[in-house]
PDB file of C-alpha atoms and ligand atoms in Angstrom:
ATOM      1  CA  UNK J 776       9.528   4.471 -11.102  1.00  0.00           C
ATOM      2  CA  UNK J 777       6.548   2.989  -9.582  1.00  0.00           C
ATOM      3  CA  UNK J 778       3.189   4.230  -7.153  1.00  0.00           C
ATOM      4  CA  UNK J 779       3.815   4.023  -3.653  1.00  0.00           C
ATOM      5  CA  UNK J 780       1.476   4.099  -0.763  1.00  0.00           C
ATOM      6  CA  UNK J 781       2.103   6.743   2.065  1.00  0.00           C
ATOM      7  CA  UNK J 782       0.663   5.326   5.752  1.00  0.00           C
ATOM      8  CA  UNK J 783      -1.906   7.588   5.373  1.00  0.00           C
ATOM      9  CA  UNK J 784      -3.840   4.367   4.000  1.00  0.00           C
ATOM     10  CA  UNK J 785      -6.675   2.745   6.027  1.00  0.00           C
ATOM     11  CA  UNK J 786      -6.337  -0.414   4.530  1.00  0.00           C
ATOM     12  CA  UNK J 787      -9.630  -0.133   3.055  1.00  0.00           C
ATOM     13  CA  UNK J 788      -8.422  -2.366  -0.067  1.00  0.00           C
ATOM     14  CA  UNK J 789     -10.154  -0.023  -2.837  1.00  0.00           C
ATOM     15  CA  UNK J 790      -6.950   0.001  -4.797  1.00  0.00           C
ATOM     16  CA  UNK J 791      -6.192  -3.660  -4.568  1.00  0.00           C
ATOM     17  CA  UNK J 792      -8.489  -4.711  -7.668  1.00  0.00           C
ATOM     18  CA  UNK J 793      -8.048  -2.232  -9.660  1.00  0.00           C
ATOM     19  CA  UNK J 794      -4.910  -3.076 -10.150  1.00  0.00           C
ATOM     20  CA  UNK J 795      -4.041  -4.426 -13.395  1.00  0.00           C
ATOM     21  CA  UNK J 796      -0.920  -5.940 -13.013  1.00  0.00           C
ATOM     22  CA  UNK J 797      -1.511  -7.102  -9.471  1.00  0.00           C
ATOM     23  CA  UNK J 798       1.475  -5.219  -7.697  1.00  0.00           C
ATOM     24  CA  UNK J 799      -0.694  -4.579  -4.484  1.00  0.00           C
ATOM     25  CA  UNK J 800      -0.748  -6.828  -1.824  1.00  0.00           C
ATOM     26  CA  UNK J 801      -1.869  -6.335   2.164  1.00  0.00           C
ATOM     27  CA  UNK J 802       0.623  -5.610   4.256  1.00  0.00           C
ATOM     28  CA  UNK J 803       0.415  -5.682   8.123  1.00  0.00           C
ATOM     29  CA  UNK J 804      -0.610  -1.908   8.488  1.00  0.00           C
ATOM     30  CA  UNK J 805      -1.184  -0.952   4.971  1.00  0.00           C
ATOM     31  CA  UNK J 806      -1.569  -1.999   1.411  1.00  0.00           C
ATOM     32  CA  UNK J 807       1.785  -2.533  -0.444  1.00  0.00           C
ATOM     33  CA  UNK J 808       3.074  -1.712  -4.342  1.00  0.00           C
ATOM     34  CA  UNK J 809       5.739  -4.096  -5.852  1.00  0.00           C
ATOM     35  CA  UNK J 810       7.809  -1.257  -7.481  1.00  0.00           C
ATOM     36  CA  UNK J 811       9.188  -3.940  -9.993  1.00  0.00           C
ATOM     37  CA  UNK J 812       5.348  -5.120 -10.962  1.00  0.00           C
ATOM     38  CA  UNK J 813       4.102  -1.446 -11.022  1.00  0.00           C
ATOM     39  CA  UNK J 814       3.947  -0.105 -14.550  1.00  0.00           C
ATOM     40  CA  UNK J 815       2.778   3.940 -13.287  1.00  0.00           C
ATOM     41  CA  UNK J 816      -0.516   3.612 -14.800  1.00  0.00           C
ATOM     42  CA  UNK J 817      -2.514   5.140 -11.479  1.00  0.00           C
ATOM     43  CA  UNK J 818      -5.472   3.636 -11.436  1.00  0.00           C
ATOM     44  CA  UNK J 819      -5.058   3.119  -8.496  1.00  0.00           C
ATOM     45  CA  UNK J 820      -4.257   6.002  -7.252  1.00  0.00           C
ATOM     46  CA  UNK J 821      -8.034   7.512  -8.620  1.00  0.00           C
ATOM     47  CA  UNK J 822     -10.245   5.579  -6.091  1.00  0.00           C
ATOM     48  CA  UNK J 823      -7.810   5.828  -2.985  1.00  0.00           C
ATOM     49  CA  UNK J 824     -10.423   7.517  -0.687  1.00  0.00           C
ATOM     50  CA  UNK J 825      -7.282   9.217   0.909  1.00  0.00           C
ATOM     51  CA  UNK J 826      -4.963  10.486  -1.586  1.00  0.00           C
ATOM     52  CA  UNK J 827      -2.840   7.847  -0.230  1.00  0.00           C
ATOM     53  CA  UNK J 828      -1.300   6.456  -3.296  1.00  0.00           C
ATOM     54  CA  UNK J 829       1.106   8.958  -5.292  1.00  0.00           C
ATOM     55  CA  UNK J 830       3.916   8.378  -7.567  1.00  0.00           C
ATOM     56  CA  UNK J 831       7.257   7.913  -6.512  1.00  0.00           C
ATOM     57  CA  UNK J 832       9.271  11.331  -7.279  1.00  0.00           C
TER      58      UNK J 832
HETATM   59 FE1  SF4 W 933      -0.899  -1.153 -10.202  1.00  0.00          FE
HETATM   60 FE2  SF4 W 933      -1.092   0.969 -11.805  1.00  0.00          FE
HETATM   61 FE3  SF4 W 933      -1.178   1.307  -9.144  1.00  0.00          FE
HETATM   62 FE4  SF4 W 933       1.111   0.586 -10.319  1.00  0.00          FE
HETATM   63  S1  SF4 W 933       0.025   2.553 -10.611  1.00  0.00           S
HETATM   64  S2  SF4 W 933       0.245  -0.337  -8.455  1.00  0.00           S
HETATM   65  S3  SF4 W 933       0.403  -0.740 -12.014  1.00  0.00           S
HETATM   66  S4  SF4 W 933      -2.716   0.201 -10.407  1.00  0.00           S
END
């Protein structure tokens, strides 16, 4: 399991520090999650401005 972001993000980069395993990195039209790096903790999912970022079902 592991946080994944939709392409509703606007590649603000809120998410990217509050990341504390540093699974996010910028991708070429959005902001990516390493699913193997991502321990579901959601913080950063809480200051997406977007509701972009949601766990993966
Ligand atoms: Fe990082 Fe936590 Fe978001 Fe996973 S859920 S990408 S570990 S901040």
């Amino acid at each position: 399991m592991a946080h994944v972001i939709s392409d509703e993000c606007i590649v603000c980069g809120a998410c990217l520090p509050e990341c504390p395993v540093e699974a996010i990195t910028e991708g070429e039209e959005k902001y990516v999650i390493d699913a193997d790096l991502c321990t579901d903790c959601g913080a950063c999912a809480e200051v997406c401005p977007v509701g972009a970022i949601e766990a993966e079902e």
